[in-house]
Amino acid sequence: MKFIGENFLLRNRTAQRLYRRFADPEPILDFHCHLSPKDIAENRQFANLAEIWLEGDHYKWRAMRANGIAEEFCTGAAAPYDKFRAWAATVPQTLRNPLFHWTHLELQRYFSLKELLNEKSAARIWKKSNELLGRPDFSARGLLKKFNVTTVCTTDDPVDDLAHHEKIAADDFGTRVYPTFRPDKALALHEPAPFNAWVGRVEQAAGMDIGNLENFVSALRKRHDYFHAHGCRLSDHGLNECPGSTCPDRKAAVIFSKARRGKGVSPEERASFAAFLMLHFGRWDAEKGWVKQLHLGALRNPNTRRLAQLGPDTGLDCIGDFPQAQALARYLDLLEREGSLPKMIVYNNNPVDSYAFAAVLGSFQDGAMVGKMQFGAAWWFLDQQDGIQWQLNALSNLGLLSRFVGMVTDSRSFMSFPRHEYFRRVLCNLIGEEVERGELPHDEALLGTLIRNISYHNARAFLSLPESARKQTAARRPSL
Amino acid sequence: MKFIGENFLLRNRTAQRLYRRFADPEPILDFHCHLSPKDIAENRQFANLAEIWLEGDHYKWRAMRANGIAEEFCTGAAAPYDKFRAWAATVPQTLRNPLFHWTHLELQRYFSLKELLNEKSAARIWKKSNELLGRPDFSARGLLKKFNVTTVCTTDDPVDDLAHHEKIAADDFGTRVYPTFRPDKALALHEPAPFNAWVGRVEQAAGMDIGNLENFVSALRKRHDYFHAHGCRLSDHGLNECPGSTCPDRKAAVIFSKARRGKGVSPEERASFAAFLMLHFGRWDAEKGWVKQLHLGALRNPNTRRLAQLGPDTGLDCIGDFPQAQALARYLDLLEREGSLPKMIVYNNNPVDSYAFAAVLGSFQDGAMVGKMQFGAAWWFLDQQDGIQWQLNALSNLGLLSRFVGMVTDSRSFMSFPRHEYFRRVLCNLIGEEVERGELPHDEALLGTLIRNISYHNARAFLSLPESARKQTAARRPSL
Amino acid sequence: MKFIGENFLLRNRTAQRLYRRFADPEPILDFHCHLSPKDIAENRQFANLAEIWLEGDHYKWRAMRANGIAEEFCTGAAAPYDKFRAWAATVPQTLRNPLFHWTHLELQRYFSLKELLNEKSAARIWKKSNELLGRPDFSARGLLKKFNVTTVCTTDDPVDDLAHHEKIAADDFGTRVYPTFRPDKALALHEPAPFNAWVGRVEQAAGMDIGNLENFVSALRKRHDYFHAHGCRLSDHGLNECPGSTCPDRKAAVIFSKARRGKGVSPEERASFAAFLMLHFGRWDAEKGWVKQLHLGALRNPNTRRLAQLGPDTGLDCIGDFPQAQALARYLDLLEREGSLPKMIVYNNNPVDSYAFAAVLGSFQDGAMVGKMQFGAAWWFLDQQDGIQWQLNALSNLGLLSRFVGMVTDSRSFMSFPRHEYFRRVLCNLIGEEVERGELPHDEALLGTLIRNISYHNARAFLSLPESARKQTAARRPSL
């Protein structure tokens, strides 16, 4: 069969029909990604394939390093074409890695290029794609339109002034773009110098001095309000482990004050402080009807020599194997006890956590709304055919697949939208297979609704995003 | 292919043939379930489908809550038909959840209803099934007969007087029903009030005062004897984690005395006390030739607000991710060292424990009998096609599938017997697939024996249940 | 389909073609096994099938014990034919266990026997295979030749004088045989008596007194040099958990001195001492360009009564579920920080560690060479179709399958070479399936290169074994 043909990943007729009829026509709601608001605000035009494709792509850097490619061609100073060539030489070595599929799917969908990328084809593909990248419909906004992306939620630092988001909202160009409140740096007081620098930025953003923990919490709360006024309806946290303890205000104040005086804090203190703040964040999200996202289980920055050279998010992270279930359950319980459990989406980084996560979340479904606790789509190292199937199967077996809010790109790149297509094909294939085996009823109304909802409509209903992301005069407090 | 047709789950001809010839004709030996002995003793007739189907079914409650159904219609006070309707409205949302299969398989097998259950069909299905439920062959005993259940082992509190079991045994109505000794409450001294209330019931049941730990152990031992005299040959323990330490008698006595005086005990003390008692229980089981079951790895009652409202076993439990292998190995080793390791069946709640459990058990096979240490059937959250396959595959790869004691319903409901059918279909499908691929020999004698044994005969031989469950004059001490 | 026919495990035409064209013709490089150098040096001729097949095979013993076979017929004193008969009686009970495949594949490949082994066929098979075993081409060296094994790396104690290896190298009979440096006993100071006896042997081997830790390290280093001079290019470590901490020299010296005086050390001290030595071992390997192998995650000797009777490596080990990722990452990081990270192959015993291991290793790929950090082939309890697929899939999804160094037998038996065939069939089947689905391009040059490299050439390039394993006059220090 042809490589990445029209029935790619759709191994049976029912799947093919379901995909075409119900999945493919739905637009994209990419509610978690790392696209640059600046690029969208300025409608960036990409100079070449290296810029749009390799910049910031830590998946590719990892593959290149494993292939013996020097750092110069990954994160280093090599010329764009030389970087691209190094990548092209690596592609044939990525057989069976998701990069092999993504690469060729993206070349097809963006540039109608069906050739395999390798050293021989590199020059040709570089030339053809660069020509297209010069056209207006290949600008940041052009690509959002091309891929029928109605909505994007970026990932933002609480100190961000959201000026780019204001600009985007004012332009009203077709795709709605919302910020996401991601206060990871508020928990990072184990490194006092960058922490205090960041607290300085919070002071500025919130327009107030931060002399003690109470001020810090108030200032963060102000930023939360500010984000809400800019249409933000999601928070996000990247945590190795979910805090599962409580921390009295007084203890938290002492820890905070230590860090403010530039002193180191112990791992236990760091965890306690995270527990303290995460409860506040949870309450605020619940009050405002936001969705809280937890990304749990990465093991970040294990390679300290390289980290010192290259900085974070350069393809040096990995997967942890922390015990997670009890702590996650306790965190949810602490919020639930005080009636402050927000809508949540919890993502696992280690596939072994799927069943525990899906089951814990099921214990906090409250019957007050549909699918309040969501087991999130396959994330990061799991974002491939196997990982997507595992997530869909764990969710199906332990919860309600039909209520799933679906896929996100979680990507830094404007070239990643075909991952929604990839996900939908895998989903339709699973459904189709079971229909053809007599394990699901051949009821197109029923199945079609499920597929359409997971592709788009469940997320739309779940997130309750405001009609426009334009700054509102006051933060309304919607009912949960 | 038709939904749940005659070849449901049997995806190849060899599987279809093997199932029909070897699996389907075998009766059911349901050696672990939570059926009510009272219902069997009184030969309960069910008023309607809500009573027999929704009562006590925490799987359905979880699905309903995830579907936004209020608690009133789950565990609450709503009228039976309203509850049923709420469930019927949820069923179409359970696509790919085992509930979707179970629901329609049960409607077919009990009531010959082939319609999909949903809001539209709810009234019709309610009416038809209620008519049938009024007939004598749909009573508790009628259903046991209908499904060819030769043997049932219920799950019982050591304080139970087993009067219902006596009644059942005296009636000798066709299905033999045995009690199982499940002393979980003996370990629960972290909640002194209910613990002491329960110790009071032990005093009564054993006819002796419990002034100290020695008395407590004696009284429990008396109950163990009492259960044996009533035909009991299995014990069962529901434990998050298996105790893997030892606890000197003196320390255990101090902990017990603390709890008896209404004082709280620490988690460490609780674990020590469990280690102390579990050794005793193990010895008694070994002495009497019983089978000890360990259900390991649930995380119970994480949602404390709901627990306070609804009580335990209401669909609020989940899956833990405790380290298990070392503690399980130590517990088995402590018993093995003193020649007191009973026959065992160990069940895992988290699928990630499959390989470790199967391997640990393999290290304690002693060559003195066939399959002494059993890796138990897919349990609870794993009781679906994926989970059943994982268990069968882990057991096959690390042990002897051919010696497996097979499936149990583990259910509270008289509507669950088709899970044996479900399991057997999955088993035959796996075997058939591998035969057709040339990975197993096409030797029907060999394969048929394996299938028949797993379906029924292995469990029969392994359990050594007495011919009758009628009270015997003295507890005999059979050889292991 | 015929059982173990020519297309065994090759379920599609592309796989069949790829296997025949690219995998089957490649020779075998078995870089990790437990074959006896003595047997090769002396060109052992095996008296009968029991000797070559059952001796030391703990997989078979486990299966036999689970089947109720007394120890006498496993590790005990029964006559060879009686042992063989007991095994033959167990074989039909191993359906779906890898032993069932291995057994019949081995009977086919070694003796052209296509019959199923069971009690009936036992005598026939015994007779026929024993006849063949008497022929010169069934000697140890004959079998290495028969299976086209170009290279074998054995597993050796640092105190070994490698006399057998010298003899083998001097004979230059066609297969090159290299030692592997496996210093597990250097870490085992928690049992002072055997530890000190072993240190005595190190003194002798290194020709120096070991009065303190510094001497111990020097003596081990001397042995490392000695192994290098004998062509050794791999080290290996069997560890439940990877040490993830540091231990100051002074602390290590105190622990060592305690053990030398016959005193027990705490588990914490044992772990610290392991951390201390493992750093040294890592540095030496890096200096000499060796490959370091870590076998992580077994839980050894859980059954202490049996251990006392039978000793280690008798089929009593099992799988642990230790947290591994953080410690492994720290160990690699400590070496990487000082520029002393050697080439590595890390194997997991528990399948749940696959993703974490593959991801951690990916964070230490340095771009200086191809595939420096290797996620090792399915090991021990995972060495079957499922386990092989999991390893291949985890590696594919998180790293570069194309750079994989491939399969090893890890076996004590000269009857295990068909495991390479087994592995290659599984590999080709996966590739073929995806080609036929349009998930891999049908490009035989590309796929064939990948298959040939994984079958043989990647390992050859990675290991940098010297042309001859004959003792060299001085340890050269190759560049990494």
PDB file of N, CA, C and O in Angstrom, chain C residues 338-360:
ATOM      1  N   GLU C 338      31.463  14.704  34.232  1.00  0.00           N
ATOM      2  CA  GLU C 338      32.918  14.695  34.222  1.00  0.00           C
ATOM      3  C   GLU C 338      33.463  14.137  32.908  1.00  0.00           C
ATOM      4  O   GLU C 338      34.637  13.777  32.817  1.00  0.00           O
ATOM      5  N   GLY C 339      32.600  14.110  31.899  1.00  0.00           N
ATOM      6  CA  GLY C 339      33.062  13.643  30.589  1.00  0.00           C
ATOM      7  C   GLY C 339      33.451  12.175  30.573  1.00  0.00           C
ATOM      8  O   GLY C 339      34.290  11.751  29.781  1.00  0.00           O
ATOM      9  N   SER C 340      32.851  11.400  31.465  1.00  0.00           N
ATOM     10  CA  SER C 340      33.218   9.983  31.579  1.00  0.00           C
ATOM     11  C   SER C 340      32.062   9.041  31.297  1.00  0.00           C
ATOM     12  O   SER C 340      32.026   7.937  31.825  1.00  0.00           O
ATOM     13  N   LEU C 341      31.109   9.478  30.508  1.00  0.00           N
ATOM     14  CA  LEU C 341      29.991   8.588  30.211  1.00  0.00           C
ATOM     15  C   LEU C 341      30.385   7.639  29.086  1.00  0.00           C
ATOM     16  O   LEU C 341      30.605   8.077  27.954  1.00  0.00           O
ATOM     17  N   PRO C 342      30.478   6.338  29.376  1.00  0.00           N
ATOM     18  CA  PRO C 342      30.826   5.396  28.311  1.00  0.00           C
ATOM     19  C   PRO C 342      29.622   5.109  27.426  1.00  0.00           C
ATOM     20  O   PRO C 342      28.490   5.465  27.756  1.00  0.00           O
ATOM     21  N   LYS C 343      29.855   4.444  26.346  1.00  0.00           N
ATOM     22  CA  LYS C 343      28.753   3.856  25.577  1.00  0.00           C
ATOM     23  C   LYS C 343      27.998   2.908  26.498  1.00  0.00           C
ATOM     24  O   LYS C 343      28.618   2.222  27.311  1.00  0.00           O
ATOM     25  N   MET C 344      26.684   2.873  26.372  1.00  0.00           N
ATOM     26  CA  MET C 344      25.928   2.040  27.304  1.00  0.00           C
ATOM     27  C   MET C 344      24.805   1.275  26.610  1.00  0.00           C
ATOM     28  O   MET C 344      24.249   1.729  25.621  1.00  0.00           O
ATOM     29  N   ILE C 345      24.487   0.146  27.221  1.00  0.00           N
ATOM     30  CA  ILE C 345      23.268  -0.597  26.856  1.00  0.00           C
ATOM     31  C   ILE C 345      22.531  -0.874  28.157  1.00  0.00           C
ATOM     32  O   ILE C 345      23.087  -1.485  29.069  1.00  0.00           O
ATOM     33  N   VAL C 346      21.305  -0.399  28.256  1.00  0.00           N
ATOM     34  CA  VAL C 346      20.528  -0.580  29.480  1.00  0.00           C
ATOM     35  C   VAL C 346      19.330  -1.474  29.186  1.00  0.00           C
ATOM     36  O   VAL C 346      18.550  -1.206  28.272  1.00  0.00           O
ATOM     37  N   TYR C 347      19.204  -2.525  29.962  1.00  0.00           N
ATOM     38  CA  TYR C 347      18.142  -3.527  29.792  1.00  0.00           C
ATOM     39  C   TYR C 347      17.165  -3.427  30.962  1.00  0.00           C
ATOM     40  O   TYR C 347      17.578  -3.310  32.111  1.00  0.00           O
ATOM     41  N   ASN C 348      15.900  -3.552  30.693  1.00  0.00           N
ATOM     42  CA  ASN C 348      14.909  -3.553  31.786  1.00  0.00           C
ATOM     43  C   ASN C 348      14.319  -4.943  31.974  1.00  0.00           C
ATOM     44  O   ASN C 348      14.073  -5.660  31.007  1.00  0.00           O
ATOM     45  N   ASN C 349      14.049  -5.259  33.233  1.00  0.00           N
ATOM     46  CA  ASN C 349      13.472  -6.564  33.563  1.00  0.00           C
ATOM     47  C   ASN C 349      11.961  -6.479  33.686  1.00  0.00           C
ATOM     48  O   ASN C 349      11.236  -7.424  33.413  1.00  0.00           O
ATOM     49  N   ASN C 350      11.481  -5.316  34.119  1.00  0.00           N
ATOM     50  CA  ASN C 350      10.037  -5.109  34.255  1.00  0.00           C
ATOM     51  C   ASN C 350       9.555  -4.305  33.041  1.00  0.00           C
ATOM     52  O   ASN C 350      10.097  -3.232  32.766  1.00  0.00           O
ATOM     53  N   PRO C 351       8.557  -4.819  32.323  1.00  0.00           N
ATOM     54  CA  PRO C 351       8.153  -4.111  31.101  1.00  0.00           C
ATOM     55  C   PRO C 351       7.686  -2.690  31.356  1.00  0.00           C
ATOM     56  O   PRO C 351       7.726  -1.862  30.453  1.00  0.00           O
ATOM     57  N   VAL C 352       7.250  -2.400  32.554  1.00  0.00           N
ATOM     58  CA  VAL C 352       6.752  -1.048  32.829  1.00  0.00           C
ATOM     59  C   VAL C 352       7.866  -0.009  32.764  1.00  0.00           C
ATOM     60  O   VAL C 352       7.582   1.187  32.731  1.00  0.00           O
ATOM     61  N   ASP C 353       9.122  -0.435  32.763  1.00  0.00           N
ATOM     62  CA  ASP C 353      10.214   0.532  32.713  1.00  0.00           C
ATOM     63  C   ASP C 353      10.624   0.930  31.299  1.00  0.00           C
ATOM     64  O   ASP C 353      11.469   1.815  31.140  1.00  0.00           O
ATOM     65  N   SER C 354      10.036   0.309  30.294  1.00  0.00           N
ATOM     66  CA  SER C 354      10.504   0.524  28.917  1.00  0.00           C
ATOM     67  C   SER C 354      10.545   1.997  28.522  1.00  0.00           C
ATOM     68  O   SER C 354      11.562   2.496  28.056  1.00  0.00           O
ATOM     69  N   TYR C 355       9.426   2.666  28.725  1.00  0.00           N
ATOM     70  CA  TYR C 355       9.362   4.044  28.247  1.00  0.00           C
ATOM     71  C   TYR C 355      10.303   4.956  29.030  1.00  0.00           C
ATOM     72  O   TYR C 355      10.990   5.797  28.452  1.00  0.00           O
ATOM     73  N   ALA C 356      10.332   4.792  30.344  1.00  0.00           N
ATOM     74  CA  ALA C 356      11.210   5.644  31.144  1.00  0.00           C
ATOM     75  C   ALA C 356      12.670   5.407  30.757  1.00  0.00           C
ATOM     76  O   ALA C 356      13.434   6.364  30.574  1.00  0.00           O
ATOM     77  N   PHE C 357      13.057   4.157  30.593  1.00  0.00           N
ATOM     78  CA  PHE C 357      14.453   3.866  30.229  1.00  0.00           C
ATOM     79  C   PHE C 357      14.792   4.466  28.869  1.00  0.00           C
ATOM     80  O   PHE C 357      15.815   5.126  28.700  1.00  0.00           O
ATOM     81  N   ALA C 358      13.937   4.196  27.892  1.00  0.00           N
ATOM     82  CA  ALA C 358      14.228   4.687  26.540  1.00  0.00           C
ATOM     83  C   ALA C 358      14.321   6.209  26.538  1.00  0.00           C
ATOM     84  O   ALA C 358      15.164   6.786  25.846  1.00  0.00           O
ATOM     85  N   ALA C 359      13.483   6.857  27.341  1.00  0.00           N
ATOM     86  CA  ALA C 359      13.501   8.325  27.360  1.00  0.00           C
ATOM     87  C   ALA C 359      14.732   8.859  28.086  1.00  0.00           C
ATOM     88  O   ALA C 359      15.370   9.813  27.637  1.00  0.00           O
ATOM     89  N   VAL C 360      15.072   8.257  29.218  1.00  0.00           N
ATOM     90  CA  VAL C 360      16.269   8.700  29.945  1.00  0.00           C
ATOM     91  C   VAL C 360      17.496   8.580  29.037  1.00  0.00           C
ATOM     92  O   VAL C 360      18.311   9.510  28.935  1.00  0.00           O
TER      93      VAL C 360
END
